[in-house]
Short mmCIF file of C-alpha atoms and ligand atoms in Angstrom, two decimals:
data_model
loop_
_atom_site.label_atom_id
_atom_site.label_comp_id
_atom_site.label_asym_id
_atom_site.label_seq_id
_atom_site.Cartn_x
_atom_site.Cartn_y
_atom_site.Cartn_z
CA MET V 96 1.45 -17.21 -20.23
CA THR V 97 0.47 -16.37 -23.23
CA ASP V 98 4.29 -14.34 -24.56
CA ARG V 99 6.21 -17.20 -23.85
CA VAL V 100 7.32 -18.66 -26.65
CA ALA V 101 9.27 -22.65 -26.90
CA VAL V 102 11.21 -23.48 -29.48
CA ILE V 103 10.52 -27.61 -29.74
CA THR V 104 12.80 -29.26 -33.17
CA GLY V 105 11.33 -31.73 -34.52
CA GLY V 106 7.59 -30.82 -33.08
CA THR V 107 5.71 -31.88 -36.07
CA LYS V 108 5.58 -35.19 -35.40
CA GLY V 109 5.83 -38.01 -33.16
CA ILE V 110 8.11 -37.50 -29.30
CA GLY V 111 7.90 -34.37 -30.91
CA LEU V 112 4.52 -33.38 -31.67
CA SER V 113 2.77 -34.66 -27.78
CA PHE V 114 5.06 -31.73 -27.02
CA SER V 115 4.32 -28.89 -28.90
CA ARG V 116 0.52 -29.47 -28.04
CA ARG V 117 1.73 -29.44 -24.30
CA MET V 118 3.13 -26.67 -24.43
CA VAL V 119 0.40 -24.33 -25.98
CA HIS V 120 -1.77 -26.09 -23.92
CA LEU V 121 0.73 -24.71 -21.60
CA GLY V 122 0.31 -20.90 -22.61
CA TYR V 123 2.56 -20.71 -24.80
CA ARG V 124 3.25 -19.96 -28.64
CA VAL V 125 5.04 -22.96 -30.05
CA ILE V 126 7.44 -22.54 -32.92
CA ALA V 127 7.67 -26.45 -33.88
CA VAL V 128 11.09 -27.07 -36.52
CA TYR V 129 10.98 -29.80 -38.94
CA ARG V 130 12.61 -30.91 -41.78
CA ASP V 131 10.65 -31.57 -44.92
CA ASP V 132 7.61 -33.44 -44.03
CA ASP V 133 5.66 -29.66 -45.07
CA ALA V 134 1.46 -32.50 -45.06
CA SER V 135 2.48 -32.58 -40.64
CA ALA V 136 3.85 -29.45 -40.14
CA GLU V 137 0.46 -28.48 -42.00
CA GLU V 138 -1.79 -30.61 -39.87
CA LEU V 139 -0.93 -29.64 -36.71
CA ALA V 140 -1.10 -25.96 -37.72
CA THR V 141 -4.17 -26.23 -38.98
CA GLU V 142 -4.84 -28.28 -35.11
CA LEU V 143 -3.57 -25.57 -32.39
CA ARG V 144 -4.67 -22.70 -35.11
CA GLY V 145 -2.44 -19.04 -33.73
CA ASP V 146 -0.68 -21.65 -31.54
CA VAL V 147 1.97 -23.18 -33.09
CA VAL V 148 3.88 -21.70 -36.07
CA PRO V 149 6.64 -24.34 -38.33
CA ILE V 150 8.50 -23.20 -39.93
CA ARG V 151 10.38 -25.76 -42.47
CA ALA V 152 14.90 -25.57 -40.87
CA ASP V 153 17.12 -28.41 -41.30
CA VAL V 154 18.93 -28.81 -37.65
CA SER V 155 22.08 -30.06 -39.33
CA ASP V 156 22.81 -27.32 -41.07
CA PRO V 157 24.13 -24.11 -39.62
CA ALA V 158 23.49 -21.03 -41.10
CA GLN V 159 19.11 -22.15 -41.49
CA VAL V 160 19.33 -22.89 -37.72
CA SER V 161 20.73 -18.79 -37.94
CA ARG V 162 17.92 -17.82 -40.07
CA LEU V 163 15.98 -19.60 -38.06
CA ALA V 164 16.82 -17.69 -34.84
CA GLU V 165 16.70 -14.15 -36.26
CA SER V 166 13.27 -15.24 -37.12
CA VAL V 167 12.32 -16.33 -34.42
CA LEU V 168 14.11 -13.68 -32.02
CA ALA V 169 12.35 -11.13 -34.68
CA GLY V 170 9.34 -11.81 -34.58
CA HIS V 171 8.34 -13.43 -31.49
CA GLY V 172 10.84 -13.08 -29.52
CA ALA V 173 13.86 -15.51 -27.44
CA PRO V 174 12.43 -18.93 -26.56
CA HIS V 175 11.59 -19.66 -22.35
CA VAL V 176 12.47 -22.49 -23.46
CA LEU V 177 14.37 -25.28 -26.22
CA VAL V 178 13.61 -27.81 -26.70
CA ASN V 179 16.28 -30.65 -28.87
CA ASN V 180 14.63 -33.17 -30.22
CA ALA V 181 15.08 -33.82 -33.16
CA GLY V 182 16.58 -37.03 -34.20
CA ARG V 183 17.83 -39.04 -37.16
CA ASN V 184 18.93 -42.92 -37.55
CA ILE V 185 20.48 -44.26 -39.80
CA ASP V 186 21.46 -48.03 -38.86
CA GLY V 187 24.41 -50.74 -39.60
CA PRO V 188 27.38 -51.95 -38.66
CA PHE V 189 30.20 -49.26 -38.23
CA LEU V 190 32.37 -51.78 -40.77
CA ASP V 191 29.99 -50.92 -43.94
CA MET V 192 29.05 -47.37 -42.12
CA SER V 193 29.64 -44.37 -44.41
CA HIS V 194 31.49 -41.74 -43.48
CA ALA V 195 28.01 -39.85 -44.64
CA ALA V 196 25.41 -42.15 -43.00
CA TRP V 197 28.60 -40.91 -39.33
CA ARG V 198 28.11 -37.32 -40.52
CA GLN V 199 23.95 -36.66 -41.31
CA VAL V 200 23.50 -38.28 -37.75
CA LEU V 201 26.01 -36.29 -35.42
CA ASP V 202 25.44 -33.83 -37.50
CA THR V 203 21.73 -34.01 -36.96
CA ASN V 204 21.66 -35.18 -33.31
CA LEU V 205 24.33 -33.22 -31.79
CA SER V 206 25.10 -30.51 -34.15
CA GLY V 207 22.02 -29.90 -34.38
CA PRO V 208 21.65 -28.68 -30.72
CA PHE V 209 24.66 -27.00 -30.43
CA TYR V 210 23.69 -24.67 -32.75
CA LEU V 211 20.95 -24.15 -31.77
CA ALA V 212 22.21 -23.65 -28.42
CA LYS V 213 24.12 -21.29 -29.36
CA GLU V 214 21.30 -19.39 -31.05
CA PHE V 215 19.59 -18.92 -28.94
CA ALA V 216 20.98 -18.97 -25.38
CA PRO V 217 22.69 -15.54 -25.65
CA GLU V 218 18.55 -14.12 -25.65
CA MET V 219 17.92 -16.59 -23.28
CA LEU V 220 19.89 -15.53 -20.18
CA HIS V 221 18.03 -12.85 -20.77
CA LEU V 222 15.29 -14.04 -19.03
CA ASP V 223 12.42 -15.13 -16.22
CA GLN V 224 13.96 -19.07 -15.87
CA PRO V 225 14.81 -20.07 -18.78
CA SER V 226 15.17 -24.06 -19.49
CA ILE V 227 16.54 -25.83 -22.66
CA VAL V 228 15.57 -30.10 -23.33
CA ASN V 229 17.88 -32.28 -25.27
CA ILE V 230 15.88 -35.35 -25.91
CA GLY V 231 18.47 -38.58 -25.56
CA SER V 232 18.39 -42.41 -25.12
CA THR V 233 19.55 -45.05 -23.59
CA THR V 234 21.63 -45.71 -26.12
CA ALA V 235 23.44 -42.93 -24.43
CA ILE V 236 24.59 -45.02 -21.99
CA ARG V 237 24.21 -48.89 -23.10
CA PRO V 238 25.25 -49.34 -26.80
CA ARG V 239 23.19 -51.30 -29.41
CA LEU V 240 24.33 -52.96 -32.52
CA ASP V 241 24.36 -51.19 -35.50
CA GLY V 242 23.42 -47.26 -34.20
CA VAL V 243 26.94 -46.75 -34.35
CA ASN V 244 26.40 -42.91 -35.55
CA TYR V 245 23.46 -42.46 -32.93
CA CYS V 246 24.19 -44.52 -30.18
CA ALA V 247 28.02 -41.45 -30.37
CA SER V 248 25.87 -39.24 -30.90
CA LYS V 249 23.34 -39.53 -28.05
CA ALA V 250 26.46 -40.02 -25.69
CA GLY V 251 27.87 -36.77 -26.65
CA LEU V 252 24.30 -35.00 -26.52
CA LEU V 253 23.83 -35.58 -23.05
CA HIS V 254 27.77 -34.33 -21.99
CA LEU V 255 27.18 -31.43 -24.28
CA THR V 256 24.33 -31.23 -21.77
CA LYS V 257 25.79 -31.31 -18.50
CA CYS V 258 28.80 -28.80 -19.87
CA LEU V 259 25.67 -26.56 -21.37
CA ALA V 260 24.52 -26.64 -17.70
CA MET V 261 27.44 -25.31 -16.91
CA GLU V 262 27.75 -22.53 -18.26
CA LEU V 263 25.19 -21.64 -18.32
CA ALA V 264 23.67 -21.53 -14.41
CA PRO V 265 22.79 -20.13 -12.78
CA THR V 266 20.21 -19.24 -15.32
CA ILE V 267 19.21 -21.53 -17.84
CA ARG V 268 18.46 -24.66 -17.09
CA VAL V 269 20.02 -27.25 -19.16
CA ASN V 270 18.21 -31.56 -18.90
CA CYS V 271 18.33 -34.46 -20.81
CA LEU V 272 15.06 -36.28 -21.58
CA ILE V 273 15.56 -39.21 -22.53
CA PRO V 274 12.94 -41.87 -23.62
CA GLY V 275 12.60 -45.41 -23.45
CA MET V 276 10.91 -47.18 -25.83
CA ILE V 277 8.43 -44.57 -27.08
CA ASP V 278 4.87 -45.60 -29.57
CA THR V 279 6.46 -43.65 -33.27
CA VAL V 280 5.89 -44.45 -35.91
CA GLU V 281 10.01 -44.46 -36.18
CA MET V 282 10.39 -46.14 -33.51
CA ASN V 283 7.34 -49.03 -34.01
CA THR V 284 9.08 -49.49 -37.69
CA ARG V 285 12.97 -49.90 -37.19
CA PHE V 286 11.88 -51.88 -34.10
CA ARG V 287 9.41 -54.24 -36.10
CA THR V 288 6.33 -54.41 -32.76
CA GLY V 289 4.29 -55.31 -35.46
CA GLU V 290 5.75 -58.50 -34.87
CA PRO V 291 4.12 -60.63 -32.27
CA ALA V 292 7.69 -62.42 -31.52
CA ALA V 293 9.65 -59.17 -31.48
CA ARG V 294 7.08 -57.26 -29.86
CA ALA V 295 7.22 -59.68 -27.11
CA ALA V 296 10.81 -59.94 -26.54
CA MET V 297 10.34 -56.25 -26.29
CA LEU V 298 7.76 -56.34 -24.19
CA ALA V 299 9.46 -59.04 -22.35
CA GLU V 300 12.64 -56.63 -21.23
CA ILE V 301 10.98 -54.05 -19.70
CA PRO V 302 9.83 -53.91 -15.95
CA GLN V 303 5.84 -51.80 -16.84
CA ARG V 304 5.70 -54.20 -19.84
CA ARG V 305 4.19 -51.49 -22.24
CA ILE V 306 6.04 -49.41 -25.04
CA GLY V 307 5.10 -45.52 -23.35
CA SER V 308 3.59 -42.60 -25.07
CA PRO V 309 4.49 -39.53 -26.68
CA ASP V 310 2.24 -38.25 -23.83
CA GLU V 311 4.26 -39.12 -21.34
CA MET V 312 7.38 -38.12 -22.79
CA ALA V 313 5.16 -34.78 -22.48
CA ASP V 314 4.69 -35.33 -18.88
CA ALA V 315 8.15 -35.17 -18.67
CA LEU V 316 9.47 -32.54 -20.27
CA GLU V 317 5.99 -30.00 -18.31
CA PHE V 318 8.41 -30.96 -14.94
CA LEU V 319 11.61 -29.95 -16.28
CA ILE V 320 10.56 -26.54 -17.46
CA GLY V 321 8.49 -26.29 -14.59
CA ASP V 322 8.70 -24.48 -11.07
CA GLY V 323 9.19 -27.84 -10.12
CA ALA V 324 12.26 -27.92 -11.94
CA ARG V 325 14.00 -25.18 -11.06
CA TYR V 326 16.64 -26.68 -8.79
CA VAL V 327 17.23 -29.47 -11.05
CA THR V 328 19.99 -28.99 -14.01
CA GLY V 329 22.41 -31.05 -15.74
CA GLN V 330 20.89 -33.97 -15.27
CA LYS V 331 19.61 -36.82 -17.42
CA LEU V 332 15.54 -37.90 -16.25
CA ILE V 333 14.86 -41.68 -18.18
CA VAL V 334 11.16 -42.53 -18.85
CA ASP V 335 11.37 -45.88 -19.59
CA GLY V 336 8.75 -48.21 -17.63
CA GLY V 337 12.63 -49.92 -15.32
CA GLN V 338 13.67 -51.08 -18.89
CA PHE V 339 17.35 -50.14 -17.41
CA MET V 340 18.18 -48.82 -13.79
CA TRP V 341 20.64 -46.50 -13.83
P1 NDP K 442 10.32 -39.11 -35.36
O1 NDP K 442 10.81 -39.71 -36.45
O2 NDP K 442 8.55 -39.57 -35.34
O3 NDP K 442 10.17 -37.59 -36.09
C1 NDP K 442 11.62 -36.77 -35.64
C2 NDP K 442 11.06 -34.98 -35.95
O4 NDP K 442 12.29 -34.45 -36.34
C3 NDP K 442 10.14 -34.85 -37.04
O5 NDP K 442 10.00 -34.03 -37.33
C4 NDP K 442 11.23 -34.98 -38.09
O6 NDP K 442 10.74 -33.16 -39.54
C5 NDP K 442 12.38 -33.95 -36.88
N1 NDP K 442 13.82 -34.02 -38.29
C6 NDP K 442 14.46 -34.95 -37.87
N2 NDP K 442 15.54 -34.64 -38.63
C7 NDP K 442 15.81 -33.19 -38.30
C8 NDP K 442 16.26 -31.82 -38.94
N3 NDP K 442 17.66 -32.38 -39.46
N4 NDP K 442 16.02 -30.59 -38.65
C9 NDP K 442 14.84 -30.68 -38.84
N5 NDP K 442 13.81 -31.46 -38.26
C10 NDP K 442 14.27 -32.62 -38.01
O7 NDP K 442 11.32 -39.29 -33.98
P2 NDP K 442 10.49 -39.93 -32.69
O8 NDP K 442 9.71 -39.03 -31.95
O9 NDP K 442 10.14 -41.54 -32.17
O10 NDP K 442 12.13 -38.64 -31.87
C11 NDP K 442 12.16 -37.81 -30.95
C12 NDP K 442 13.59 -37.65 -30.69
O11 NDP K 442 13.29 -38.22 -29.18
C13 NDP K 442 14.00 -38.25 -31.24
O12 NDP K 442 15.86 -37.52 -30.95
C14 NDP K 442 14.96 -39.49 -31.39
O13 NDP K 442 16.56 -39.71 -31.03
C15 NDP K 442 14.14 -39.76 -29.44
N6 NDP K 442 14.48 -40.70 -29.01
C16 NDP K 442 13.26 -41.67 -29.80
C17 NDP K 442 12.46 -43.32 -28.26
C18 NDP K 442 11.12 -43.02 -29.10
O14 NDP K 442 10.81 -44.39 -29.05
N7 NDP K 442 10.56 -43.23 -30.76
C19 NDP K 442 13.43 -43.49 -28.22
C20 NDP K 442 15.24 -42.60 -27.87
C21 NDP K 442 14.72 -42.06 -28.38
P3 NDP K 442 10.17 -34.03 -40.47
O15 NDP K 442 9.10 -35.30 -40.50
O16 NDP K 442 10.34 -33.04 -41.25
O17 NDP K 442 11.72 -34.88 -41.14
#
């Protein structure tokens, strides 16, 4: 599979880092897209020398996505797998939320996957069993406080997934992988899991009584992009320890 390419946005950190490692393990060359943390990108490139190509590009900017796609297609060819994982939270009460906070989150979490799919899907249509996986959130289905921008962006992403699954069928399968509480710096900071009371309250809502690991998300990704999921498209796969049973 060494000629296979996977583009993973936000592939240098958190859940995306596990995705990058797993895809390399599966024999893919990984293009790991990140926004501005060069140090994490260099660390990953050193760890997986030759198999990962980190590229700095802001997915919320269509011009940067276009340049990214040009360079990937010219240098590596069309990707068999596109994982739209880059995501952003700028939380706050609706009444205080600025237009900028609304736009930045929507542009990254919803428009970014649209731009990436627009650039790569026409080329992916010529490949054998290509697949797009969008990384969603349970808040796409059940909203939470102080996240009007994030919840709306992920709800849109879930529907974008279904529309793309219809329009790109039968060649490209498009699915939405939804993490529950997954152990990343971003999640631990935002939900204050270092504080015993906050952590206990969170775990009380999860039947598996633990926070999930990024590797468990990579297990689910491996299923969705693999032959075992060849009849699965337009679906959401929720990996959350049973927190929400929809
Ligand atoms: P992290 O914050 O740990 O990592 C985010 C990654 O995305 C980084 O590599 C970052 O690059 C990159 N990124 C952010 N914005 C952009 C952008 N505009 N353009 C390109 N790259 C960008 O996130 P997580 O691993 O926690 O989350 C990954 C995904 O999973 C997100 O979509 C998130 O919404 C979703 N999710 C996560 C949950 C969790 O519990 N962790 C729960 C539900 C959903 P850089 O570091 O350079 O800024």
